[in-house]
Amino acid sequence: MAPGHHHPHDEHAVHSLPPALDPSVRDEELTPDQLSRRSMLRRAGLLGAGLGAVSVLDGGATRAVAATRAAPGSRQHGGGYLWLAGDHHIHTQYSNDGKYRVIDQVRQGARHGLDWMVITDHGNITHARIGVEKVNPDIREARETHRDALVFQGLEWNIPGAEHGTVFVHPGRDEVAVLKEFETSFDGSVKNAGDSTPRNEALAIAGLDFLSDAVRRRRVKAALMLANHPARKGLDSPHEIRGWRDAQPHIAVGMEGAPGHQAAGIPASAHGPGGARGLYENAPGPQSFTAYPAESYRTWGGFDWMTATVGGLWDSLLAEGKPWWITANSDSHNVYADTAMRRPGSDYETNGRQDDPVYRGGLDLEENDYWPGQYSRTHVGAEDFSYAAVMDGIRAGRVWVDHGGLISGLDARLSGGGSGGERRSGSGGGGRSVTLGGTLQVERGTRVRLDMDIALANGPNWAGFIPTLARVDVIQGEVTGAVGDRDTFTTPRTRVVKSFEISRTSGSVRLSYDLGAVDRPLYVRLRGTDGNRAAVGARGAAVDPHGPAMDVPGDADPWRDLWFYANPMWVLPS
């Protein structure tokens, strides 16, 4: 079938549950791969409901929550969302620096427990000219071959005036045409628009406007953009991030809280590349935002400095009441300890793709990446197993992320009385409750409680051990409204307010934190750690006494420093 032609499978609003997720399918009826995947999925999945909003302070923000349509017995809890693990940053042989076939990445992602994946080959002149069309039949084939996985087509956008970003669209008859026109017209590499100039920054906004218009005109059902490895080179300035988000808040919705390339940190003494986690080994360049400190060019516990710093750039956005979500991804190009290599003699510039990989004759211990789902996972609360539901869940902020299978599931909710939010059974006291990404509206002075149910890891991860959760931190900040300086990247009223030491090593734990009588807008977010590495946070012990430590290039084994992070929830008293 020619690229761009209608395929009925692409536009199904709701898909039947894949066998691994379908409780009506017995274990003995599954293939070995499906059974393996089900065993992984049994360690995952929970949760409730959330809200999407333009701004928590915006009276016109969307506050409706669609009724759940999760199948009985599927990965649901409370409000009934399916928690679907995925990865929105994956490269293939259609990238100039890639190697694997689409089917290789999708197969590996499915075997490592992923439900959804986005193919994001690099934007460049060759990809715009040839690659967008060429990769599409392979993506369509993967959709048909692996019905257990949702496979999106996207690309890694060279954001004009900034770094990279994932752009992807809902499958449909015009997915190729929209992505090709977007890349041709708005990619920084294609348009020679990489410098940090007002003109190039305006081109980036125009690209987001184009995507919004494509949705409005129903060329595609939905489109999303997420900034990739935002602090790696210091190119994504605070005002640019605010600009993307404010221009199209339903398109530009977040950033990678943790980058890919995590295997790069395995020390050479442990038969690894001996580099920096995430390839965060840079120094300021001529296009970098000059106010960023030297430590922003490193990861912290494997997470980007913008996310890892309590009271830092991410919190400065949340303190404005701006929904801006985090993810964690593989950025998989070439996998550590794999046996394949790029076929010699490949001519990417002519063909728009690398030739299929071949056996290298041994293990490649110099590569920096993991397979999708092998180390990093982004868990999205979806109303059903469909492309639209995954995109809606990301847009609404129903997302938590983990490294190394640190935990199996997370159910976090704010509850209290009031006139908004979503009523849920079991919330206590007849009050109301919201989950990740949600805004709880209460009467001023209402007591609000944060409840957390955490399913601990109950099986070994890819490295062969069962991770142990040692501590969970509650981070709280005040919502103070818009900043005067759009290059602000700190906020003074955010800190760790509670730390829970975890003694259990299996099963689940239930934690609660009393926010007290709330009389001003605020937000809370969560993180957890295996406790192997910690340091006083960048803004001092009074703000973050035991945060992630800065990763040292050459000595940053990612399996010895595991964290999870969750997106925020707001309380809005009136």
XYZ file of C-alpha atoms in Angstrom:
574
model
C 0.000 0.000 0.000
C 1.440 3.399 -0.946
C 2.520 5.785 1.831
C -0.170 8.215 2.791
C -3.065 6.033 1.582
C -5.846 5.324 3.992
C -5.488 2.191 6.084
C -8.541 1.354 8.211
C -6.448 0.112 11.129
C -4.812 3.511 11.578
C -7.914 5.416 12.564
C -9.630 3.008 14.918
C -10.524 5.122 17.947
C -10.411 2.162 20.320
C -8.514 -1.076 19.799
C -9.370 -4.363 21.423
C -6.967 -5.199 24.190
C -3.878 -7.102 23.017
C -3.709 -10.689 24.301
C -1.101 -9.928 26.962
C -3.457 -7.374 28.520
C -6.720 -9.232 27.958
C -7.742 -11.173 31.100
C -10.076 -13.384 29.069
C -7.053 -14.902 27.313
C -5.508 -17.633 29.455
C -1.750 -17.853 29.981
C -1.560 -21.136 28.077
C -3.141 -19.500 25.024
C -0.360 -16.914 24.718
C 2.755 -17.141 22.598
C 6.056 -17.232 24.533
C 6.631 -13.533 23.805
C 3.096 -12.632 24.895
C 3.437 -14.677 28.074
C 6.751 -13.033 28.870
C 5.165 -9.665 28.335
C 2.168 -10.500 30.518
C 4.480 -11.457 33.388
C 6.068 -8.021 33.115
C 2.706 -6.295 32.887
C 1.482 -8.023 36.023
C 4.077 -5.982 37.856
C 2.699 -2.762 36.381
C -0.333 -0.686 36.283
C -2.697 1.192 38.607
C -4.405 4.423 39.089
C -7.118 6.926 38.870
C -8.145 10.019 36.994
C -6.701 13.394 36.121
C -7.430 16.711 34.473
C -5.917 18.562 31.562
C -5.658 22.323 31.774
C -4.253 25.272 29.894
C -3.365 26.793 33.268
C -4.514 25.901 36.736
C -5.165 29.604 37.308
C -7.111 30.008 34.054
C -10.827 30.066 34.646
C -11.393 28.838 31.103
C -9.218 25.781 31.502
C -10.613 22.420 30.541
C -11.783 20.560 33.614
C -13.900 17.756 32.194
C -12.750 14.206 32.660
C -13.978 11.575 30.252
C -15.496 8.426 31.689
C -13.152 5.468 31.727
C -13.545 2.706 29.195
C -10.918 0.328 30.525
C -11.818 -3.317 30.163
C -12.714 -5.139 33.389
C -9.705 -6.850 34.874
C -7.207 -4.926 32.749
C -4.529 -2.751 34.282
C -6.873 -0.465 36.136
C -7.333 0.816 39.668
C -9.656 3.373 41.229
C -10.673 5.655 38.383
C -9.990 2.916 35.863
C -7.103 4.116 33.715
C -4.910 1.691 31.841
C -1.299 2.457 32.677
C 0.547 1.965 29.420
C 4.343 2.061 29.331
C 6.043 3.635 26.354
C 8.892 5.550 24.758
C 8.560 8.602 22.502
C 12.193 8.818 21.335
C 13.403 5.908 19.178
C 15.697 5.890 16.118
C 15.985 3.404 13.270
C 17.990 2.866 10.088
C 16.165 5.919 8.686
C 18.384 8.117 10.870
C 21.824 9.078 9.610
C 23.330 7.737 12.866
C 20.882 4.840 13.358
C 21.142 1.148 12.613
C 18.076 -0.957 13.418
C 15.002 -1.735 11.393
C 11.679 -0.406 12.655
C 10.539 -3.962 13.386
C 13.694 -4.561 15.476
C 12.959 -1.589 17.750
C 9.259 -2.403 18.031
C 9.912 -6.076 18.763
C 12.456 -5.222 21.421
C 10.211 -2.560 22.948
C 7.328 -5.025 23.178
C 9.582 -7.673 24.740
C 10.674 -5.128 27.330
C 7.093 -4.377 28.305
C 6.193 -1.333 26.233
C 2.666 -0.710 25.028
C 3.375 2.281 22.791
C 6.361 3.626 20.892
C 7.161 6.606 18.680
C 9.630 6.265 15.810
C 11.550 9.562 15.740
C 14.243 9.573 13.103
C 16.357 12.698 12.851
C 15.083 15.642 10.911
C 17.496 16.668 8.154
C 17.503 17.404 4.436
C 17.769 13.745 3.431
C 15.080 12.591 5.847
C 12.736 15.353 4.678
C 13.396 14.472 1.043
C 13.237 10.674 1.290
C 12.950 9.263 4.802
C 9.467 10.348 5.877
C 7.853 8.351 3.073
C 10.281 5.435 3.224
C 9.842 4.694 6.924
C 6.040 4.761 6.792
C 5.501 1.305 5.201
C 7.819 -0.196 7.822
C 5.803 1.474 10.596
C 2.568 0.199 9.071
C 3.996 -3.297 8.884
C 5.044 -3.094 12.541
C 1.517 -2.000 13.488
C 0.101 -5.069 11.788
C 2.730 -7.480 13.048
C 2.691 -6.275 16.668
C -0.942 -5.648 17.544
C 0.122 -5.621 21.199
C 1.855 -2.283 20.639
C 0.790 1.140 19.402
C 3.415 2.437 16.969
C 3.352 6.158 16.173
C 5.221 7.890 13.378
C 7.075 11.022 14.369
C 10.448 12.651 13.924
C 13.141 14.277 16.019
C 12.727 17.958 15.255
C 15.751 20.226 15.160
C 13.950 23.042 16.950
C 14.929 26.346 15.299
C 17.096 28.307 17.715
C 17.174 25.453 20.217
C 17.809 21.719 20.759
C 15.786 18.714 19.640
C 12.186 17.723 20.214
C 9.880 14.809 19.531
C 7.017 15.620 17.168
C 4.422 12.930 16.489
C 0.909 12.657 15.164
C -2.074 10.352 15.426
C -1.981 7.720 12.650
C -4.110 8.487 9.641
C -4.190 9.033 5.906
C -2.264 12.322 6.135
C 0.351 11.427 8.756
C 3.152 11.335 6.165
C 2.040 14.498 4.377
C 1.777 16.523 7.588
C 5.125 15.356 8.964
C 6.869 15.949 5.628
C 5.477 19.460 5.259
C 6.347 20.236 8.874
C 9.932 19.017 8.512
C 10.482 20.730 5.165
C 9.162 24.057 6.415
C 10.202 24.235 10.077
C 13.179 21.983 10.815
C 16.221 23.924 11.994
C 18.631 21.720 10.057
C 16.619 21.823 6.834
C 16.118 25.601 7.100
C 19.652 26.365 8.393
C 18.009 27.941 11.441
C 20.015 26.590 14.345
C 21.349 29.842 15.816
C 19.642 31.339 18.846
C 18.109 34.360 17.167
C 14.644 35.944 17.507
C 13.926 35.051 13.896
C 14.667 31.378 14.440
C 12.730 31.322 17.696
C 9.757 32.724 15.787
C 10.157 29.934 13.216
C 9.841 27.365 16.014
C 6.579 28.958 17.140
C 5.363 28.942 13.545
C 6.069 25.204 13.415
C 3.910 24.613 16.475
C 1.203 26.788 14.946
C 1.362 24.626 11.807
C 0.773 21.476 13.864
C -2.145 23.104 15.661
C -3.633 24.137 12.340
C -3.236 20.599 10.985
C -5.292 19.330 13.922
C -7.864 22.114 13.562
C -8.285 21.333 9.874
C -8.555 17.611 10.695
C -5.572 16.630 8.591
C -4.451 14.667 11.671
C -6.465 13.785 14.730
C -3.803 14.978 17.198
C -0.189 16.149 17.384
C 2.259 16.544 20.269
C 5.710 18.033 20.829
C 8.051 17.243 23.724
C 11.496 18.816 24.151
C 14.304 16.242 24.151
C 17.378 16.323 26.436
C 16.640 20.019 27.146
C 19.711 20.935 29.236
C 22.278 18.836 27.360
C 23.836 21.757 25.465
C 22.201 24.696 27.218
C 20.322 25.652 24.052
C 16.749 25.597 25.389
C 16.441 28.913 27.199
C 13.681 29.448 29.771
C 11.915 32.006 27.584
C 11.897 29.605 24.622
C 10.358 26.822 26.704
C 7.727 29.221 27.993
C 7.183 30.457 24.462
C 6.538 26.981 23.053
C 4.205 26.077 25.855
C 2.248 29.337 25.792
C 1.932 29.416 22.004
C 0.331 25.978 21.715
C -0.293 24.429 25.162
C -2.128 21.443 23.674
C 0.763 20.682 21.290
C 3.921 21.618 23.249
C 3.247 19.801 26.506
C 6.546 18.864 28.141
C 10.126 17.664 28.051
C 12.311 14.659 28.719
C 12.813 14.659 32.473
C 15.500 12.063 31.872
C 17.387 11.661 28.584
C 18.283 8.457 26.808
C 21.837 7.199 26.234
C 21.957 6.014 29.848
C 24.356 3.137 29.121
C 27.028 5.706 28.269
C 27.701 6.062 31.998
C 28.801 2.449 32.535
C 32.473 2.703 33.596
C 35.142 1.308 31.323
C 36.303 -0.837 34.255
C 32.883 -2.539 34.120
C 33.200 -3.120 30.349
C 31.193 -0.028 29.450
C 31.703 3.041 27.262
C 33.070 5.053 30.198
C 31.249 8.244 29.186
C 28.550 10.469 30.638
C 24.958 9.392 31.298
C 22.756 10.817 28.590
C 25.915 12.030 26.797
C 25.675 15.080 29.052
C 29.357 15.927 28.881
C 29.228 19.411 27.398
C 30.278 22.929 28.283
C 28.592 26.189 27.278
C 28.822 26.993 23.577
C 28.253 30.157 21.572
C 24.492 29.469 21.283
C 23.976 28.395 24.906
C 21.864 30.373 27.361
C 24.576 32.181 29.294
C 22.883 32.177 32.710
C 22.808 28.390 33.037
C 25.399 27.175 35.575
C 28.118 24.666 34.766
C 26.288 21.872 36.613
C 23.325 22.143 34.238
C 25.358 20.332 31.572
C 25.390 17.104 33.618
C 22.685 14.637 34.606
C 21.713 14.187 38.252
C 20.783 10.619 39.115
C 20.310 10.149 35.381
C 17.789 13.007 35.172
C 18.074 16.323 33.400
C 19.125 19.247 35.618
C 15.903 21.091 34.786
C 13.908 18.277 36.374
C 16.279 17.129 39.112
C 16.754 20.544 40.740
C 14.098 21.142 43.396
C 13.108 24.776 42.959
C 14.704 24.815 39.504
C 13.414 25.408 35.996
C 10.670 22.764 36.006
C 9.372 24.030 39.334
C 9.485 27.627 38.114
C 7.001 26.657 35.395
C 4.794 24.707 37.790
C 4.814 27.636 40.213
C 3.325 29.748 37.441
C 0.479 27.255 37.239
C 1.708 26.064 33.831
C 1.176 22.366 33.136
C 4.507 21.154 31.737
C 5.084 17.430 31.914
C 8.142 15.169 32.048
C 8.924 11.863 30.342
C 11.858 9.405 30.227
C 13.057 7.686 27.056
C 15.736 5.530 25.473
C 16.868 7.726 22.541
C 17.834 4.315 21.214
C 20.268 4.379 18.283
C 22.877 1.660 18.908
C 22.423 -0.708 21.832
C 25.050 -1.594 24.418
C 26.030 -5.300 24.397
C 24.172 -5.977 21.136
C 25.659 -8.176 18.421
C 24.602 -6.160 15.347
C 26.477 -3.488 13.460
C 25.602 -1.133 10.631
C 26.163 -2.853 7.310
C 29.411 -1.599 5.740
C 28.920 0.485 2.629
C 25.514 1.927 3.601
C 24.764 5.129 1.688
C 22.301 7.106 3.789
C 22.521 10.306 1.759
C 21.504 8.544 -1.443
C 18.991 6.055 -0.083
C 17.509 7.866 2.911
C 18.233 4.838 5.079
C 21.053 2.660 6.308
C 21.179 -0.877 4.928
C 19.881 -3.602 7.239
C 22.299 -4.382 10.080
C 24.474 -7.478 10.106
C 26.041 -9.674 12.789
C 29.271 -8.186 14.114
C 30.767 -11.383 15.523
C 30.629 -10.415 19.188
C 29.207 -8.038 21.766
C 29.455 -4.306 21.177
C 30.435 -2.826 24.565
C 31.122 0.682 23.307
C 27.561 1.791 22.550
C 25.586 4.183 24.730
C 21.974 3.068 24.447
C 19.413 0.582 25.697
C 16.509 -0.970 23.852
C 13.198 0.836 24.309
C 11.815 -0.188 27.701
C 15.014 -1.912 28.794
C 15.941 0.842 31.271
C 13.659 3.902 30.927
C 9.860 3.856 30.837
C 7.154 6.506 30.556
C 3.864 5.304 32.081
C 0.729 7.010 30.749
C -2.752 6.786 32.233
C -4.976 6.059 29.226
C -8.734 5.641 29.020
C -8.372 2.686 26.657
C -5.842 0.959 24.463
C -5.723 3.399 21.556
C -3.503 5.983 19.934
C -5.816 8.806 20.927
C -5.962 7.679 24.552
C -2.167 7.636 24.883
C -1.910 11.129 23.397
C -4.734 12.367 25.640
C -3.009 10.899 28.697
C 0.284 12.600 27.875
C -1.487 15.889 27.216
C -3.305 15.638 30.562
C -0.083 14.887 32.479
C -1.136 11.444 33.678
C 2.475 10.308 33.570
C 5.107 8.854 35.879
C 8.550 7.648 34.834
C 11.084 5.188 36.200
C 14.560 3.832 35.619
C 15.554 0.213 35.914
C 12.141 -1.032 37.032
C 12.523 0.654 40.415
C 8.795 0.331 41.098
C 5.993 -1.557 39.384
C 3.099 0.847 39.803
C 2.062 4.168 41.301
C -1.341 5.416 42.420
C -1.057 8.983 43.711
C -4.047 11.175 44.484
C -4.969 14.387 46.234
C -8.266 14.407 48.067
C -10.379 16.879 49.997
C -13.741 18.595 49.929
C -14.663 21.238 47.373
C -16.585 22.009 44.240
C -14.266 20.622 41.573
C -12.102 17.696 40.700
C -13.393 14.179 40.245
C -15.326 12.185 42.823
C -13.812 8.775 43.405
C -14.806 5.854 45.500
C -12.592 5.274 48.491
C -11.304 8.843 48.647
C -12.435 9.173 52.240
C -14.786 11.567 53.917
C -17.008 11.985 50.900
C -14.432 14.313 49.382
C -13.027 14.604 45.913
C -9.823 13.324 44.403
C -7.522 13.875 41.439
C -4.409 12.104 40.271
C -1.281 13.025 38.306
C -1.764 16.125 36.187
C -5.000 16.988 37.983
C -6.247 20.141 39.676
C -8.212 19.723 42.898
C -10.598 22.609 43.525
C -11.497 23.088 47.179
C -12.990 25.695 49.424
C -10.385 27.837 51.113
C -9.255 26.266 54.371
C -10.126 22.686 53.345
C -7.778 20.014 54.634
C -6.137 18.177 51.745
C -4.380 14.837 51.849
C -1.952 13.152 49.499
C -2.262 9.368 49.327
C 0.190 7.126 47.525
C -0.056 3.409 46.792
C 3.217 2.114 45.383
C 3.656 -1.367 43.955
C 7.244 -2.360 44.653
C 9.363 -4.239 42.154
C 8.566 -7.944 42.371
C 10.822 -9.333 39.719
C 14.334 -8.825 38.372
C 15.056 -6.066 35.886
C 17.164 -6.498 32.772
C 20.363 -6.240 34.843
C 19.247 -9.311 36.798
C 18.382 -7.910 40.224
C 15.197 -6.826 41.976
C 15.410 -3.085 42.713
C 14.647 -1.864 46.224
C 12.835 1.408 46.849
C 14.512 3.157 49.791
C 12.890 6.598 49.991
C 9.968 8.579 48.600
C 10.020 12.384 48.682
C 7.052 14.739 48.561
C 7.956 18.061 46.915
C 5.593 20.996 47.416
C 5.533 24.466 45.901
C 3.371 27.550 45.975
C 1.661 28.750 42.818
C 2.533 32.418 42.555
C 1.444 33.224 38.990
C 3.287 34.490 35.936
C 6.896 35.601 36.310
C 8.039 39.059 35.269
C 11.242 37.743 33.688
C 10.530 34.909 31.242
C 14.108 33.698 31.586
C 13.501 32.847 35.247
C 14.641 29.306 36.083
C 14.244 29.184 39.870
C 11.387 29.518 42.307
C 11.928 30.196 46.023
C 8.859 28.519 47.515
C 9.358 24.912 46.483
C 11.031 22.340 48.718
C 10.959 18.748 49.924
C 8.303 18.731 52.654
C 8.286 15.047 53.564
C 10.510 12.016 53.076
C 9.335 8.474 53.697
C 11.907 5.772 54.416
C 10.732 2.492 52.892
C 11.537 -0.704 54.759
C 9.490 -3.198 52.755
C 11.159 -4.977 49.880
C 8.159 -6.644 48.239
C 4.447 -6.180 47.804
C 3.176 -2.635 48.072
C 3.302 0.317 50.420
C 0.695 2.937 51.241
C 1.852 6.405 52.230
C -0.096 9.523 53.222
C 0.867 13.139 53.699
C -1.404 15.790 55.216
C -1.083 19.120 53.409
C -3.140 20.764 56.141
C -5.772 23.429 55.617
C -5.021 24.879 52.203
C -5.622 28.607 51.786
C -3.461 29.362 48.729
C -2.757 27.655 45.378
C -0.038 25.014 45.520
C 1.208 21.863 43.838
C 2.881 18.648 44.900
C 5.012 16.164 43.015
C 6.773 12.925 43.901
C 10.080 11.212 43.376
C 11.633 8.043 44.754
C 15.071 6.451 44.881
C 16.913 3.253 45.663
C 19.072 5.354 48.010
C 22.399 4.347 46.521
C 23.514 7.901 45.775
C 22.369 11.179 47.256
C 23.609 14.719 47.779
C 22.343 18.030 49.066
C 20.336 19.657 46.285
C 21.623 22.553 44.224
C 19.496 25.059 46.177
C 20.633 23.901 49.596
C 19.716 21.464 52.367
C 16.698 23.491 53.470
C 15.200 22.931 50.001
C 16.444 19.421 49.190
C 18.497 17.617 51.849
C 18.883 14.278 50.019
C 18.486 14.785 46.286
C 20.173 13.065 43.367
C 23.926 13.491 43.072
C 25.530 14.942 39.978
C 26.697 12.155 37.674
C 30.427 11.939 37.085
C 31.439 11.160 33.487
C 33.280 7.861 33.370
C 31.844 6.626 36.663
C 28.052 6.662 36.506
C 26.689 3.122 36.356
C 22.981 3.709 35.653
C 21.906 0.467 37.372
C 23.361 1.627 40.703
C 21.346 4.830 40.863
C 17.621 4.365 40.194
C 14.849 6.963 40.545
C 11.202 7.469 39.698
C 9.496 10.832 39.191
C 5.815 11.707 38.862
C 4.072 14.669 37.315
C 2.483 17.235 39.640
C -0.989 17.734 41.045
C -2.374 21.142 41.989
C -4.701 22.375 44.717
C -6.721 25.461 43.848
C -8.694 26.938 46.806
C -11.459 29.441 46.231
